[in-house]
């Protein structure tokens, strides 16, 4: 179960829709009186997932709106070097989104966002229709793209339209500093009706289903239409429920540098394993619990590798620790 997939299948590519964010890390050696030194890296949950998927060997298309500013050029270079297809990217006139990460001693990150009027949220139905033209086995999206106006409703409509030919995967990735969690809670039943796969972190779960444990929350998501629920629990591993059958895998031990991009990279490893198994492309009708468990085990290995380095720098398949 713990052996990694050797290579991606010949199935249609996975498409990842969402934002690219410039993650700025404060140099711990700088002080507020002398000015802060920032190290800026390409980030954003969906972009992190796309880069990790491509590095693992899954044919991947990124559906995003990229500015031509200095950060937009950083994003393009990072995604291209990772092997992500950018043919469906929209050249956007708006500026890029910036997030400043404040790292705690345990490696966890708190963010301040600079996102008003930025390129990522301005999707139009026409742009989205062009972006998903062509074969796709799975459309993965989530994070702020689903809830930030004006593009959020257009992204929801796209998910409904693409379900006829692709598996739909949703990761809400709640950002309470930018969007009230109540907005996510209000839309969550609708997302469950559209999604074949729903992934949440333990922090997401606390915002969206406060006071509920994994199994009870999974039952709620199943009742609203999602077949496969995946809950990442940090050091406690990963819980999943396939049509109500609970599964769990443990997280490997790792010396954490920071946790930036860990959940995004887990999802890349998880989807990569399902892609290799030939499970993507429809409603997961033939997916077996053993395949889900194997995908979970592979995903936590990818996430652990990301936690061991600074920032969202996912491993290439050949470099993934055994």
CSV table of C-alpha atoms in Angstrom, one decimal:
chain,number,residue,atom,x,y,z
A,1,UNK,CA,0.0,0.0,0.0
A,2,UNK,CA,2.9,2.4,0.7
A,3,UNK,CA,4.7,2.0,-2.7
A,4,UNK,CA,4.3,5.1,-4.8
A,5,UNK,CA,2.7,5.0,-8.2
A,6,UNK,CA,5.5,4.5,-10.8
A,7,UNK,CA,4.1,6.8,-13.5
A,8,UNK,CA,0.9,8.5,-14.4
A,9,UNK,CA,-1.6,6.8,-16.6
A,10,UNK,CA,-2.5,7.7,-20.1
A,11,UNK,CA,-5.9,9.1,-19.0
A,12,UNK,CA,-6.9,12.7,-19.7
A,13,UNK,CA,-5.1,15.4,-17.7
A,14,UNK,CA,-6.2,16.8,-14.4
A,15,UNK,CA,-7.2,20.4,-14.4
A,16,UNK,CA,-6.7,22.6,-11.4
A,17,UNK,CA,-8.6,25.9,-11.2
A,18,UNK,CA,-7.9,28.7,-8.7
A,19,UNK,CA,-5.5,31.3,-7.5
A,20,UNK,CA,-1.8,31.9,-7.6
A,21,UNK,CA,-0.6,33.9,-4.6
A,22,UNK,CA,2.8,35.5,-3.9
A,23,UNK,CA,3.7,34.1,-0.5
A,24,UNK,CA,6.1,36.5,1.3
A,25,UNK,CA,8.0,35.1,4.2
A,26,UNK,CA,9.6,37.5,6.7
A,27,UNK,CA,13.3,36.9,7.2
A,28,UNK,CA,13.6,36.1,10.9
A,29,UNK,CA,16.9,38.0,11.1
A,30,UNK,CA,15.2,41.3,10.1
A,31,UNK,CA,13.6,43.7,12.5
A,32,UNK,CA,10.8,46.1,12.3
A,33,UNK,CA,13.0,49.1,13.2
A,34,UNK,CA,15.5,48.4,10.4
A,35,UNK,CA,12.9,47.3,7.9
A,36,UNK,CA,11.7,43.8,7.1
A,37,UNK,CA,13.3,41.6,4.5
A,38,UNK,CA,10.9,39.4,2.6
A,39,UNK,CA,11.5,36.2,0.7
A,40,UNK,CA,8.7,35.8,-1.9
A,41,UNK,CA,7.7,32.4,-3.4
A,42,UNK,CA,5.0,31.3,-5.7
A,43,UNK,CA,2.0,30.0,-3.7
A,44,UNK,CA,-1.7,29.8,-3.5
A,45,UNK,CA,-3.6,26.5,-2.7
A,46,UNK,CA,-4.7,25.5,-6.2
A,47,UNK,CA,-1.4,26.5,-7.8
A,48,UNK,CA,0.5,24.5,-5.2
A,49,UNK,CA,-1.6,21.5,-6.0
A,50,UNK,CA,-1.1,21.9,-9.7
A,51,UNK,CA,2.7,22.2,-9.3
A,52,UNK,CA,2.8,19.1,-7.1
A,53,UNK,CA,0.6,17.1,-9.4
A,54,UNK,CA,2.9,17.8,-12.4
A,55,UNK,CA,6.1,17.1,-10.5
A,56,UNK,CA,4.6,13.7,-9.5
A,57,UNK,CA,4.0,12.9,-13.2
A,58,UNK,CA,0.3,13.6,-13.7
A,59,UNK,CA,-0.5,15.6,-16.8
A,60,UNK,CA,-1.8,18.8,-15.3
A,61,UNK,CA,-3.4,21.9,-16.7
A,62,UNK,CA,-3.7,25.1,-14.6
A,63,UNK,CA,-6.8,27.3,-15.1
A,64,UNK,CA,-5.9,30.6,-13.6
A,65,UNK,CA,-5.8,34.4,-14.3
A,66,UNK,CA,-2.2,35.5,-14.2
A,67,UNK,CA,-1.1,39.1,-14.1
A,68,UNK,CA,1.9,40.4,-16.1
A,69,UNK,CA,3.4,42.0,-13.0
A,70,UNK,CA,6.6,40.8,-11.3
A,71,UNK,CA,4.6,38.2,-9.2
A,72,UNK,CA,2.7,37.0,-12.3
A,73,UNK,CA,6.0,36.3,-14.0
A,74,UNK,CA,7.2,34.5,-11.0
A,75,UNK,CA,4.1,32.3,-11.1
A,76,UNK,CA,4.5,31.4,-14.7
A,77,UNK,CA,8.1,30.5,-14.3
A,78,UNK,CA,7.4,28.3,-11.3
A,79,UNK,CA,4.5,26.4,-12.9
A,80,UNK,CA,6.2,26.0,-16.3
A,81,UNK,CA,9.4,24.6,-14.6
A,82,UNK,CA,7.1,22.2,-12.6
A,83,UNK,CA,5.7,20.9,-15.9
A,84,UNK,CA,2.2,22.4,-15.6
A,85,UNK,CA,0.3,23.2,-18.8
A,86,UNK,CA,-0.5,26.9,-19.1
A,87,UNK,CA,-2.4,26.9,-22.4
A,88,UNK,CA,-5.7,27.7,-20.6
A,89,UNK,CA,-4.3,30.6,-18.4
A,90,UNK,CA,-5.9,34.0,-18.9
A,91,UNK,CA,-3.6,37.0,-19.3
A,92,UNK,CA,-5.1,39.3,-16.7
A,93,UNK,CA,-4.7,43.1,-16.5
A,94,UNK,CA,-5.3,43.2,-12.7
A,95,UNK,CA,-2.4,42.9,-10.2
A,96,UNK,CA,-1.4,39.6,-8.4
A,97,UNK,CA,-2.6,38.6,-4.9
A,98,UNK,CA,0.0,38.9,-2.1
A,99,UNK,CA,0.0,37.0,1.2
A,100,UNK,CA,2.5,37.7,4.0
A,101,UNK,CA,3.2,34.6,6.1
A,102,UNK,CA,4.1,34.9,9.8
A,103,UNK,CA,5.6,31.6,10.8
A,104,UNK,CA,5.2,30.3,14.4
A,105,UNK,CA,7.8,28.2,16.2
A,106,UNK,CA,6.0,25.0,15.3
A,107,UNK,CA,6.1,25.8,11.6
A,108,UNK,CA,2.4,26.8,11.2
A,109,UNK,CA,1.7,29.9,9.2
A,110,UNK,CA,-0.7,32.8,9.8
A,111,UNK,CA,-1.4,35.0,6.8
A,112,UNK,CA,-2.2,38.6,6.0
A,113,UNK,CA,-3.7,39.0,2.5
A,114,UNK,CA,-3.6,41.8,0.0
A,115,UNK,CA,-6.3,40.6,-2.4
A,116,UNK,CA,-8.7,43.4,-3.2
A,117,UNK,CA,-9.4,43.7,-6.9
A,118,UNK,CA,-6.6,41.3,-7.8
A,119,UNK,CA,-6.5,39.1,-10.9
A,120,UNK,CA,-7.5,35.7,-9.4
A,121,UNK,CA,-11.2,36.6,-8.6
A,122,UNK,CA,-12.3,38.2,-11.9
A,123,UNK,CA,-13.4,35.1,-13.8
A,124,UNK,CA,-16.1,35.6,-16.4
A,125,UNK,CA,-18.2,32.7,-17.8
A,126,UNK,CA,-16.7,33.2,-21.2
A,127,UNK,CA,-13.1,32.8,-19.8
A,128,UNK,CA,-14.1,29.7,-17.9
A,129,UNK,CA,-15.7,28.0,-20.9
A,130,UNK,CA,-12.6,28.5,-22.9
A,131,UNK,CA,-10.4,27.3,-20.0
A,132,UNK,CA,-12.0,23.9,-19.8
A,133,UNK,CA,-12.1,23.3,-23.6
A,134,UNK,CA,-10.5,20.0,-24.3
A,135,UNK,CA,-10.2,16.6,-22.4
A,136,UNK,CA,-10.0,16.5,-18.7
A,137,UNK,CA,-10.3,13.6,-16.3
A,138,UNK,CA,-10.8,15.6,-13.1
A,139,UNK,CA,-11.4,19.3,-12.3
A,140,UNK,CA,-10.0,20.2,-8.9
A,141,UNK,CA,-10.8,23.6,-7.4
A,142,UNK,CA,-11.6,25.4,-4.2
A,143,UNK,CA,-10.1,27.9,-1.8
A,144,UNK,CA,-11.0,31.5,-2.5
A,145,UNK,CA,-12.0,31.0,-6.1
A,146,UNK,CA,-15.3,29.6,-5.1
A,147,UNK,CA,-16.3,32.4,-2.7
A,148,UNK,CA,-14.6,35.6,-3.8
A,149,UNK,CA,-16.8,37.9,-6.1
A,150,UNK,CA,-17.3,38.4,-8.9
A,151,UNK,CA,-16.0,35.1,-10.2
A,152,UNK,CA,-17.2,32.7,-7.5
A,153,UNK,CA,-20.7,32.0,-9.0
A,154,UNK,CA,-19.2,31.5,-12.4
A,155,UNK,CA,-16.8,28.9,-11.0
A,156,UNK,CA,-19.8,27.1,-9.3
A,157,UNK,CA,-21.6,27.0,-12.6
A,158,UNK,CA,-18.6,25.6,-14.3
A,159,UNK,CA,-18.5,22.7,-11.9
A,160,UNK,CA,-22.1,21.8,-12.7
A,161,UNK,CA,-21.3,21.9,-16.4
A,162,UNK,CA,-18.2,19.8,-16.3
A,163,UNK,CA,-19.6,17.0,-14.2
A,164,UNK,CA,-20.9,15.2,-17.3
A,165,UNK,CA,-17.4,14.4,-18.4
A,166,UNK,CA,-15.0,14.7,-15.4
A,167,UNK,CA,-14.6,13.9,-11.7
A,168,UNK,CA,-15.1,17.0,-9.6
A,169,UNK,CA,-12.8,17.6,-6.6
A,170,UNK,CA,-13.4,20.5,-4.1
A,171,UNK,CA,-11.1,21.8,-1.3
A,172,UNK,CA,-12.8,24.7,0.5
A,173,UNK,CA,-9.6,25.8,2.2
A,174,UNK,CA,-11.3,28.4,4.5
A,175,UNK,CA,-9.6,31.8,4.7
A,176,UNK,CA,-11.5,33.6,7.5
A,177,UNK,CA,-9.5,36.8,7.2
A,178,UNK,CA,-10.8,37.3,3.7
A,179,UNK,CA,-14.2,35.7,3.7
A,180,UNK,CA,-16.6,35.1,6.6
A,181,UNK,CA,-16.8,31.3,7.3
A,182,UNK,CA,-20.6,31.7,7.2
A,183,UNK,CA,-20.3,32.2,3.5
A,184,UNK,CA,-18.6,28.9,3.1
A,185,UNK,CA,-21.1,27.2,5.4
A,186,UNK,CA,-24.0,28.6,3.3
A,187,UNK,CA,-22.6,27.3,0.0
A,188,UNK,CA,-21.2,24.0,1.4
A,189,UNK,CA,-24.3,21.8,0.7
A,190,UNK,CA,-24.3,23.0,-2.9
A,191,UNK,CA,-20.6,22.2,-3.3
A,192,UNK,CA,-21.3,18.7,-1.9
A,193,UNK,CA,-23.9,18.1,-4.5
A,194,UNK,CA,-21.4,19.0,-7.2
A,195,UNK,CA,-18.3,17.3,-5.8
A,196,UNK,CA,-17.3,13.7,-6.1
A,197,UNK,CA,-14.3,14.3,-3.7
A,198,UNK,CA,-14.4,16.8,-0.8
A,199,UNK,CA,-11.2,17.5,1.1
A,200,UNK,CA,-11.0,19.6,4.3
A,201,UNK,CA,-8.4,20.2,6.9
A,202,UNK,CA,-9.1,19.9,10.6
A,203,UNK,CA,-9.1,23.7,10.7
A,204,UNK,CA,-11.6,23.8,7.9
A,205,UNK,CA,-13.8,21.3,9.7
A,206,UNK,CA,-13.8,23.5,12.9
A,207,UNK,CA,-15.1,26.5,10.8
A,208,UNK,CA,-17.6,24.6,8.7
A,209,UNK,CA,-19.0,21.9,11.1
A,210,UNK,CA,-18.0,23.2,14.6
A,211,UNK,CA,-18.1,20.6,17.3
A,212,UNK,CA,-18.4,17.6,14.9
A,213,UNK,CA,-15.9,14.7,14.7
A,214,UNK,CA,-14.8,13.4,11.3
A,215,UNK,CA,-17.3,10.5,11.0
A,216,UNK,CA,-20.3,12.7,11.8
A,217,UNK,CA,-19.2,15.4,9.5
A,218,UNK,CA,-18.5,13.0,6.7
A,219,UNK,CA,-22.1,11.7,7.1
A,220,UNK,CA,-23.4,15.3,6.6
A,221,UNK,CA,-21.3,15.6,3.5
A,222,UNK,CA,-22.4,12.3,2.1
A,223,UNK,CA,-26.1,13.2,2.8
A,224,UNK,CA,-25.6,16.2,0.5
A,225,UNK,CA,-24.1,14.2,-2.3
A,226,UNK,CA,-20.3,13.8,-2.0
A,227,UNK,CA,-19.2,10.1,-2.3
A,228,UNK,CA,-15.6,10.5,-1.1
A,229,UNK,CA,-14.8,12.7,1.9
A,230,UNK,CA,-11.1,13.3,3.0
A,231,UNK,CA,-10.2,15.1,6.2
A,232,UNK,CA,-6.5,15.9,6.8
A,233,UNK,CA,-5.8,15.9,10.5
A,234,UNK,CA,-2.2,17.1,10.7
A,235,UNK,CA,0.0,14.9,12.8
A,236,UNK,CA,-3.0,12.7,13.5
A,237,UNK,CA,-3.0,11.5,9.9
A,238,UNK,CA,-5.9,11.4,7.4
A,239,UNK,CA,-9.5,10.2,7.7
A,240,UNK,CA,-11.5,9.3,4.7
A,241,UNK,CA,-15.0,8.1,4.1
A,242,UNK,CA,-16.1,6.3,0.9
A,243,UNK,CA,-19.9,6.0,0.8
A,244,UNK,CA,-19.8,5.9,4.6
A,245,UNK,CA,-16.9,3.4,5.0
A,246,UNK,CA,-14.3,5.0,7.3
A,247,UNK,CA,-10.6,4.7,6.5
A,248,UNK,CA,-7.6,6.1,8.3
A,249,UNK,CA,-3.8,6.4,7.7
A,250,UNK,CA,-1.1,7.8,10.0
A,251,UNK,CA,1.2,10.6,9.1
A,252,UNK,CA,5.0,9.7,8.9
A,253,UNK,CA,7.3,11.3,11.4
A,254,UNK,CA,9.0,14.4,10.0
A,255,UNK,CA,11.0,17.3,11.3
A,256,UNK,CA,8.8,20.2,10.4
A,257,UNK,CA,10.3,23.3,8.8
A,258,UNK,CA,6.9,24.8,8.1
A,259,UNK,CA,3.5,23.5,7.0
A,260,UNK,CA,3.0,25.9,4.1
A,261,UNK,CA,1.4,24.0,1.2
A,262,UNK,CA,1.2,20.7,3.1
A,263,UNK,CA,-2.6,20.2,2.6
A,264,UNK,CA,-2.3,21.2,-1.1
A,265,UNK,CA,0.5,18.8,-1.7
A,266,UNK,CA,-1.4,16.0,0.1
A,267,UNK,CA,-4.3,16.5,-2.3
A,268,UNK,CA,-1.9,16.4,-5.3
A,269,UNK,CA,-0.5,13.1,-4.1
A,270,UNK,CA,-4.0,11.7,-3.4
A,271,UNK,CA,-5.3,12.7,-6.9
A,272,UNK,CA,-2.1,11.5,-8.6
A,273,UNK,CA,-2.6,8.0,-7.1
A,274,UNK,CA,-6.2,7.9,-8.2
A,275,UNK,CA,-5.2,9.1,-11.7
A,276,UNK,CA,-2.6,6.4,-11.9
A,277,UNK,CA,-5.2,3.8,-10.8
A,278,UNK,CA,-7.6,4.9,-13.6
A,279,UNK,CA,-10.2,6.0,-11.0
A,280,UNK,CA,-10.8,9.5,-12.3
A,281,UNK,CA,-13.1,10.5,-15.1
A,282,UNK,CA,-16.6,9.9,-13.7
A,283,UNK,CA,-18.5,9.4,-10.4
A,284,UNK,CA,-16.0,7.1,-8.8
A,285,UNK,CA,-18.4,4.2,-9.3
A,286,UNK,CA,-15.7,1.5,-9.3
A,287,UNK,CA,-13.4,3.0,-6.7
A,288,UNK,CA,-12.5,0.5,-3.9
A,289,UNK,CA,-11.6,1.3,-0.3
A,290,UNK,CA,-8.1,-0.2,-0.8
A,291,UNK,CA,-7.4,2.3,-3.6
A,292,UNK,CA,-8.6,5.2,-1.4
A,293,UNK,CA,-6.3,4.0,1.4
A,294,UNK,CA,-3.3,3.7,-1.0
A,295,UNK,CA,-4.0,7.2,-2.3
A,296,UNK,CA,-4.1,8.5,1.3
A,297,UNK,CA,-0.8,6.8,2.2
A,298,UNK,CA,0.8,8.3,-0.9
A,299,UNK,CA,-0.6,11.7,-0.2
A,300,UNK,CA,0.7,11.9,3.4
A,301,UNK,CA,4.2,11.1,2.1
A,302,UNK,CA,4.1,14.0,-0.3
A,303,UNK,CA,2.8,16.3,2.4
A,304,UNK,CA,5.5,15.2,4.8
A,305,UNK,CA,8.2,16.0,2.2
A,306,UNK,CA,6.7,19.5,1.9
A,307,UNK,CA,6.7,20.0,5.6
A,308,UNK,CA,10.5,19.2,5.7
A,309,UNK,CA,11.4,22.2,3.5
A,310,UNK,CA,10.7,25.9,3.5
A,311,UNK,CA,7.5,27.0,1.7
A,312,UNK,CA,5.4,25.1,-0.7
A,313,UNK,CA,8.1,23.3,-2.6
A,314,UNK,CA,6.7,19.9,-3.5
A,315,UNK,CA,9.0,17.0,-4.3
A,316,UNK,CA,9.5,15.5,-7.8
A,317,UNK,CA,8.4,11.8,-8.0
A,318,UNK,CA,12.0,10.6,-8.2
A,319,UNK,CA,13.0,12.6,-5.1
A,320,UNK,CA,10.1,11.5,-2.9
A,321,UNK,CA,11.5,9.8,0.2
A,322,UNK,CA,10.6,6.1,0.6
